[in-house]
Amino acid sequence: MKSLPSIALLPPDVANQIAAGEVVERPASIVKELVENSLDAGARTITVSVDGGGLARLSVTDDGGGMNREDLALSVVRHATSKIRSAEDLFGVASYGFRGEALASIGSVSRLTLTSRTADADEGWEVRLEGNASPQVRPVGCAVGTTVTIEDLFFNTPARRKFLRTVQTEWAACADVVARLALPRPNVRFVLRKDGKTLREYLRRDTIAERVQELWSDDTLTSIDGYRGSVRVQAFLGPPERARSGTAGIAVYVNQRFVKDKLLLRAISQAYGSTLDGGRYPPGAMLIEVPAAQLDVNVHPQKAEVRFAQQNEVFSAVLTLLRDGLATAPWARSLVGAPTERARDDGWDARFSGVPYAPAPTHAPRPYNLLPSDLGETRPLFERPRAESTDAETPERSVITAASETADEVDPWGLAGASIALRALPTPDTSVVPAPEDAEREYSVYSPAVSLPSDVGLPERTTFASLRFVAQVRRMFFVCETDWGLVMLDQHAAAERLVFDRLRRAYALRDVRVQPLLVHETLEASAREVALAEEHRAALESIGFELTPIGPNTLAVRAVPALLVRADPRRLARDVLAEFARQGSDFSRALDLVLATMACHGSIRAGDDVAPEEARALLASLDDCDFGGHCPHGRPVVWSMKWSELERKVGR
Amino acid sequence: MEFVVSKREFMKALGRVQSVADKRSAMPVLTNMLIASEGSSSLRLAATDLLISITSHTAAEVRKGGSVALPARSLYEMVKNLPEGEVHVTIAPNYSARVSGGRRRYDLVGMPGEDFPALPSPGQTELRDIPADALSELVGYTSFSMSTDDTRPHLAGALFEADANILRMVTTDGHRLSKAEKQMTEQGAKLSILIPQKGINEIKRLLDEIKSEKSPDGLGVVSLGRAGSNLFVKRDETVVAVKLIDATFPPYAQVIPAASERKARVNRAEMLSAMRAVSVVASDRSSGVKLQFSRSKLIISSENPDLGAGTDEMAIELTGSDLTVGFNSKYVMDVLSALSCEDVIVELSGELDPGVLRIPDSDEFVGVVMPMRI
């Protein structure tokens, strides 16, 4: 029997490499640490140069305060920081960095050079770190400020190097990080260089709003700014029809720190009410300011998570301010003014057609009332039941009822009762997308207490074609009758299943028909999305897309699948890319989800008028589908009730 | 307020206006129409959904001036059910209207006319007179290829351009494009605007009404011009105002092929009927059909793995070499149905290059359709 090794304290260089694993995951995480240091140093201009995706060379130059010789030598030692002095300081951290880990960690896995000069010194100093060799300090001529250069990243940790993605993807991630950091700091100029060329420059601006406009030049954002108690909320959010699946299109900041906070994301989606499908978020940014003392940022090594001391206050402040702000958004108003011009999105119509008009408030000339207070009658009686059978594409499915104590007051359109079983996705590839993104999908809004016995799916030997279509109600559901009972179908889910099936069959037969566009659509995309489109070009073509990068941040949509000609090519392309991003590079795993996303676009939506003939044709075709009873996301399509049950209910 | 009006005239004006009134608006006043007296012998009727507004006039004997907003749809239904002859309307101080004719009588709850939103007005803008038949042709040649997707406003409408002596209308939904042009004998002001889909429909309705008058002197003229962000189209006492789209129409000229390698002359009705017949088997959404052009023959066929196949052929005259190309049948049929000429010219280059349909010996129409990869 082998004896167990005895316990020994790790040498500092090994400890540094382990710490590096937490902080330095990929070039983009280094960019983040270094740019944050530059911001903390009071820089007015920050230049980020990325060569070879950051693996060959990466440098960050600022014109901030700089360091003197002593500080410079100390800065590369672990837990050396100028930003806090004691454990008490950890609450109320106002600077970005504070752990004092970054430079030591980065230095342990690369060749790092640090040059710096303070304004009052005649000369600068340079310190070099190479792997675990001891630092060398020497005088050098340089401008005021600090430059950190990293070469040969991960040269001594081949395991880490192996997990990096293509150069293009790593570059894209760096570009995203810079955009993310630039947003809350409009008074700082950011220059982003790639392989020696300046690719993007964020000029100094007076307000965050101007910077945001620069970043989202493609979208019309509604600006919201307000206080509630000690919480300030500034938000710039797009209309619901521009929403994208996943959180890649939305940036949330707390005290200028970019975070992935489930609570705040939930507040955003609730403020949009039923106009957003689960898991979709509007484009834009939200910045929250809370007193530093009420915030704990020391939860996560990359500081991506925060904890609020007054969680409920923050949530309700954000929700109230967003909801009020969005009610006056131009898109919301135009919907009120001209409902026929409404966005064709799930939920819109539920809001307008299901809601009885408030009587004219004594000839008030401005009855723009988006938020009727009494919506009791529109709350559905039954909870949409959870899917019971499993189908192969979505192995896991869950309904988790969120804490509902706030749901009553926070559900502006009273539609929360339509509880929806959301798919739980396979664990996302964490090297691409940080895990918290998808956590948002796991809860469903509030289930009402009243629930009737119900049946999902159709009894055996009942075909969809045999259902007698009676009517379309709320432009959302088909009501059908049979000899044995009443059957209701979710029109969007049913149509989606059908289109999905057709797409999958066409793909399997290598017979995806492609409709090239006469007028190419261009879309502003993040560098990462551009990289994805390049990386997956062949896969995209196999499902009927042609997406060509025509600039560092622009994609052209040149062709779409012929089955989806009615969909907006830009939105379709965005969602498909988002799905690829979520799934990583494994195309076969992504395929079904990508096709499901596509099917969603090509289908009849909630809110579309459906003629009886069209409804009947849809019912007839459903019989040919596998799993016709569920939409490709696993939601049930059908709900039925036996006549006997109905009779019992009404006391017959 | 009190007036007496002939039912026939009143119905005409009500009919013009009421359809715009928003039946489901969350702004209740918009479900109403405005009725205001103008002098002692005329009434102004107006309705709007904030995007389109229509104002019309009718002759009436105004006994007491004033204005009122009344539920548009209900008023229309009530007047329709009154006997022929005179309609008598009295508005009480609480804005309830008594509408009577013969021995029938309705009471209808109204609102003060001042609550009705101010409607856009052309002000001093000079409107340009254009023949109604020319406008009707422009709309007919192009309106089918607008996008119906309101989230893409730059495509969900028609580009209308007026040069010194040419009028032009262009629409595209990204897959196909239609351009129509009309030479004008008279010079007029330049204009370049993007009219939303709904506005085009309203203009169509106005033109249809003009056509239904069947005047022996032809269709006459409509006057048209832009003031601020609105387009105004005026005919006699009716003014349609359309809020224009503030977006940039794609650079359409780049999309129209300058030259083509092949040209075929095809009988329009025959091709339309063959396309219609063959597309029965095309899979429903993509509705792809295959067109095989050869020296003297065009074979149109479609295959659907779930269903079967269909084919038809017709005689044509082709210059250039043989070519097989796939199209969404709906796109081609839309063009063929919009035209009325005997033959059409189909211009093609490669199987992935846009196809062009034209009227023989005329520059009035260009239809561009992107082929499909089949």
PDB file of N, CA and C in Angstrom, chain A residues 327-328 332-333 335-338 352 355-373, chain B residues 24-32 50 111 114-117:
ATOM      1  N   ALA A 327     -42.797  53.048 -19.476  1.00  0.00           N
ATOM      2  CA  ALA A 327     -44.184  53.370 -19.844  1.00  0.00           C
ATOM      3  C   ALA A 327     -44.236  54.578 -20.758  1.00  0.00           C
ATOM      4  N   THR A 328     -43.243  55.449 -20.671  1.00  0.00           N
ATOM      5  CA  THR A 328     -43.259  56.637 -21.523  1.00  0.00           C
ATOM      6  C   THR A 328     -42.283  56.485 -22.690  1.00  0.00           C
ATOM      7  N   ALA A 332     -43.425  52.382 -26.534  1.00  0.00           N
ATOM      8  CA  ALA A 332     -44.613  52.036 -25.764  1.00  0.00           C
ATOM      9  C   ALA A 332     -45.744  52.975 -26.152  1.00  0.00           C
ATOM     10  N   ARG A 333     -45.402  54.255 -26.343  1.00  0.00           N
ATOM     11  CA  ARG A 333     -46.421  55.223 -26.694  1.00  0.00           C
ATOM     12  C   ARG A 333     -46.985  54.970 -28.070  1.00  0.00           C
ATOM     13  N   LEU A 335     -47.282  52.327 -29.454  1.00  0.00           N
ATOM     14  CA  LEU A 335     -48.165  51.176 -29.372  1.00  0.00           C
ATOM     15  C   LEU A 335     -49.532  51.577 -28.878  1.00  0.00           C
ATOM     16  N   VAL A 336     -49.536  52.506 -27.943  1.00  0.00           N
ATOM     17  CA  VAL A 336     -50.813  52.963 -27.433  1.00  0.00           C
ATOM     18  C   VAL A 336     -51.550  53.721 -28.506  1.00  0.00           C
ATOM     19  N   GLY A 337     -50.805  54.538 -29.227  1.00  0.00           N
ATOM     20  CA  GLY A 337     -51.440  55.384 -30.230  1.00  0.00           C
ATOM     21  C   GLY A 337     -51.979  54.566 -31.390  1.00  0.00           C
ATOM     22  N   ALA A 338     -51.252  53.565 -31.784  1.00  0.00           N
ATOM     23  CA  ALA A 338     -51.633  52.835 -32.980  1.00  0.00           C
ATOM     24  C   ALA A 338     -51.412  51.350 -32.783  1.00  0.00           C
ATOM     25  N   PHE A 352     -53.131  44.254 -24.980  1.00  0.00           N
ATOM     26  CA  PHE A 352     -54.085  45.238 -25.443  1.00  0.00           C
ATOM     27  C   PHE A 352     -55.469  44.670 -25.710  1.00  0.00           C
ATOM     28  N   VAL A 355     -57.377  43.516 -22.372  1.00  0.00           N
ATOM     29  CA  VAL A 355     -57.582  44.482 -21.302  1.00  0.00           C
ATOM     30  C   VAL A 355     -58.771  45.367 -21.630  1.00  0.00           C
ATOM     31  N   PRO A 356     -59.735  45.395 -20.746  1.00  0.00           N
ATOM     32  CA  PRO A 356     -60.859  46.280 -21.037  1.00  0.00           C
ATOM     33  C   PRO A 356     -60.395  47.734 -20.967  1.00  0.00           C
ATOM     34  N   TYR A 357     -60.922  48.551 -21.820  1.00  0.00           N
ATOM     35  CA  TYR A 357     -60.491  49.952 -21.795  1.00  0.00           C
ATOM     36  C   TYR A 357     -60.927  50.615 -20.513  1.00  0.00           C
ATOM     37  N   ALA A 358     -60.032  51.362 -19.967  1.00  0.00           N
ATOM     38  CA  ALA A 358     -60.420  52.181 -18.835  1.00  0.00           C
ATOM     39  C   ALA A 358     -61.354  53.242 -19.377  1.00  0.00           C
ATOM     40  N   PRO A 359     -62.450  53.524 -18.680  1.00  0.00           N
ATOM     41  CA  PRO A 359     -63.324  54.587 -19.182  1.00  0.00           C
ATOM     42  C   PRO A 359     -62.562  55.904 -19.211  1.00  0.00           C
ATOM     43  N   ALA A 360     -62.916  56.734 -20.146  1.00  0.00           N
ATOM     44  CA  ALA A 360     -62.180  57.979 -20.296  1.00  0.00           C
ATOM     45  C   ALA A 360     -62.209  58.753 -18.994  1.00  0.00           C
ATOM     46  N   PRO A 361     -61.054  59.077 -18.448  1.00  0.00           N
ATOM     47  CA  PRO A 361     -61.057  59.788 -17.183  1.00  0.00           C
ATOM     48  C   PRO A 361     -61.511  61.240 -17.409  1.00  0.00           C
ATOM     49  N   THR A 362     -62.748  61.478 -17.174  1.00  0.00           N
ATOM     50  CA  THR A 362     -63.408  62.777 -17.302  1.00  0.00           C
ATOM     51  C   THR A 362     -62.737  63.694 -18.324  1.00  0.00           C
ATOM     52  N   HIS A 363     -62.749  63.251 -19.536  1.00  0.00           N
ATOM     53  CA  HIS A 363     -62.236  64.043 -20.640  1.00  0.00           C
ATOM     54  C   HIS A 363     -60.802  64.492 -20.455  1.00  0.00           C
ATOM     55  N   ALA A 364     -60.018  63.687 -19.772  1.00  0.00           N
ATOM     56  CA  ALA A 364     -58.607  64.035 -19.659  1.00  0.00           C
ATOM     57  C   ALA A 364     -58.007  63.997 -21.056  1.00  0.00           C
ATOM     58  N   PRO A 365     -57.306  65.039 -21.424  1.00  0.00           N
ATOM     59  CA  PRO A 365     -56.813  65.097 -22.787  1.00  0.00           C
ATOM     60  C   PRO A 365     -55.658  64.131 -23.048  1.00  0.00           C
ATOM     61  N   ARG A 366     -55.097  63.544 -22.028  1.00  0.00           N
ATOM     62  CA  ARG A 366     -53.889  62.736 -22.255  1.00  0.00           C
ATOM     63  C   ARG A 366     -54.058  61.367 -21.595  1.00  0.00           C
ATOM     64  N   PRO A 367     -54.966  60.568 -22.089  1.00  0.00           N
ATOM     65  CA  PRO A 367     -55.207  59.314 -21.378  1.00  0.00           C
ATOM     66  C   PRO A 367     -54.215  58.219 -21.761  1.00  0.00           C
ATOM     67  N   TYR A 368     -52.943  58.536 -21.829  1.00  0.00           N
ATOM     68  CA  TYR A 368     -51.931  57.513 -22.090  1.00  0.00           C
ATOM     69  C   TYR A 368     -51.766  56.663 -20.856  1.00  0.00           C
ATOM     70  N   ASN A 369     -52.552  55.679 -20.720  1.00  0.00           N
ATOM     71  CA  ASN A 369     -52.388  54.882 -19.516  1.00  0.00           C
ATOM     72  C   ASN A 369     -51.973  53.479 -19.890  1.00  0.00           C
ATOM     73  N   LEU A 370     -50.674  53.267 -19.752  1.00  0.00           N
ATOM     74  CA  LEU A 370     -50.162  51.954 -20.124  1.00  0.00           C
ATOM     75  C   LEU A 370     -50.406  50.920 -19.046  1.00  0.00           C
ATOM     76  N   LEU A 371     -50.646  51.363 -17.862  1.00  0.00           N
ATOM     77  CA  LEU A 371     -50.659  50.434 -16.745  1.00  0.00           C
ATOM     78  C   LEU A 371     -51.993  50.440 -16.013  1.00  0.00           C
ATOM     79  N   PRO A 372     -53.018  49.913 -16.658  1.00  0.00           N
ATOM     80  CA  PRO A 372     -54.302  49.885 -15.964  1.00  0.00           C
ATOM     81  C   PRO A 372     -54.131  49.135 -14.650  1.00  0.00           C
ATOM     82  N   SER A 373     -54.725  49.659 -13.627  1.00  0.00           N
ATOM     83  CA  SER A 373     -54.437  49.088 -12.325  1.00  0.00           C
ATOM     84  C   SER A 373     -55.255  47.831 -12.054  1.00  0.00           C
TER      85      SER A 373
ATOM     86  N   ARG B  24     -59.556  49.983 -31.462  1.00  0.00           N
ATOM     87  CA  ARG B  24     -59.065  49.356 -30.236  1.00  0.00           C
ATOM     88  C   ARG B  24     -58.063  50.246 -29.510  1.00  0.00           C
ATOM     89  N   SER B  25     -58.099  51.498 -29.787  1.00  0.00           N
ATOM     90  CA  SER B  25     -57.087  52.375 -29.228  1.00  0.00           C
ATOM     91  C   SER B  25     -57.178  52.442 -27.712  1.00  0.00           C
ATOM     92  N   ALA B  26     -56.019  52.539 -27.099  1.00  0.00           N
ATOM     93  CA  ALA B  26     -55.988  52.742 -25.657  1.00  0.00           C
ATOM     94  C   ALA B  26     -56.217  54.209 -25.339  1.00  0.00           C
ATOM     95  N   MET B  27     -56.283  55.039 -26.357  1.00  0.00           N
ATOM     96  CA  MET B  27     -56.565  56.457 -26.172  1.00  0.00           C
ATOM     97  C   MET B  27     -58.015  56.630 -26.632  1.00  0.00           C
ATOM     98  N   PRO B  28     -58.969  56.603 -25.686  1.00  0.00           N
ATOM     99  CA  PRO B  28     -60.373  56.480 -26.082  1.00  0.00           C
ATOM    100  C   PRO B  28     -60.838  57.541 -27.077  1.00  0.00           C
ATOM    101  N   VAL B  29     -60.277  58.708 -27.005  1.00  0.00           N
ATOM    102  CA  VAL B  29     -60.763  59.763 -27.886  1.00  0.00           C
ATOM    103  C   VAL B  29     -60.530  59.381 -29.354  1.00  0.00           C
ATOM    104  N   LEU B  30     -59.563  58.525 -29.610  1.00  0.00           N
ATOM    105  CA  LEU B  30     -59.265  58.150 -30.993  1.00  0.00           C
ATOM    106  C   LEU B  30     -60.293  57.192 -31.588  1.00  0.00           C
ATOM    107  N   THR B  31     -61.145  56.612 -30.761  1.00  0.00           N
ATOM    108  CA  THR B  31     -62.204  55.779 -31.340  1.00  0.00           C
ATOM    109  C   THR B  31     -63.336  56.663 -31.869  1.00  0.00           C
ATOM    110  N   ASN B  32     -63.193  57.942 -31.629  1.00  0.00           N
ATOM    111  CA  ASN B  32     -64.219  58.905 -32.050  1.00  0.00           C
ATOM    112  C   ASN B  32     -63.859  59.573 -33.367  1.00  0.00           C
ATOM    113  N   LEU B  50     -53.381  58.694 -35.209  1.00  0.00           N
ATOM    114  CA  LEU B  50     -52.111  59.382 -34.967  1.00  0.00           C
ATOM    115  C   LEU B  50     -51.077  59.111 -36.063  1.00  0.00           C
ATOM    116  N   MET B 111     -68.048  63.397 -26.661  1.00  0.00           N
ATOM    117  CA  MET B 111     -67.038  64.131 -25.893  1.00  0.00           C
ATOM    118  C   MET B 111     -66.876  65.500 -26.544  1.00  0.00           C
ATOM    119  N   GLU B 114     -63.031  69.707 -28.465  1.00  0.00           N
ATOM    120  CA  GLU B 114     -61.693  70.217 -28.125  1.00  0.00           C
ATOM    121  C   GLU B 114     -60.780  69.106 -27.640  1.00  0.00           C
ATOM    122  N   ASP B 115     -61.378  68.000 -27.179  1.00  0.00           N
ATOM    123  CA  ASP B 115     -60.537  66.897 -26.699  1.00  0.00           C
ATOM    124  C   ASP B 115     -59.911  66.113 -27.831  1.00  0.00           C
ATOM    125  N   PHE B 116     -60.394  66.360 -29.026  1.00  0.00           N
ATOM    126  CA  PHE B 116     -59.862  65.618 -30.164  1.00  0.00           C
ATOM    127  C   PHE B 116     -58.481  66.160 -30.500  1.00  0.00           C
ATOM    128  N   PRO B 117     -57.494  65.269 -30.741  1.00  0.00           N
ATOM    129  CA  PRO B 117     -56.144  65.769 -31.001  1.00  0.00           C
ATOM    130  C   PRO B 117     -56.103  66.678 -32.227  1.00  0.00           C
TER     131      PRO B 117
END
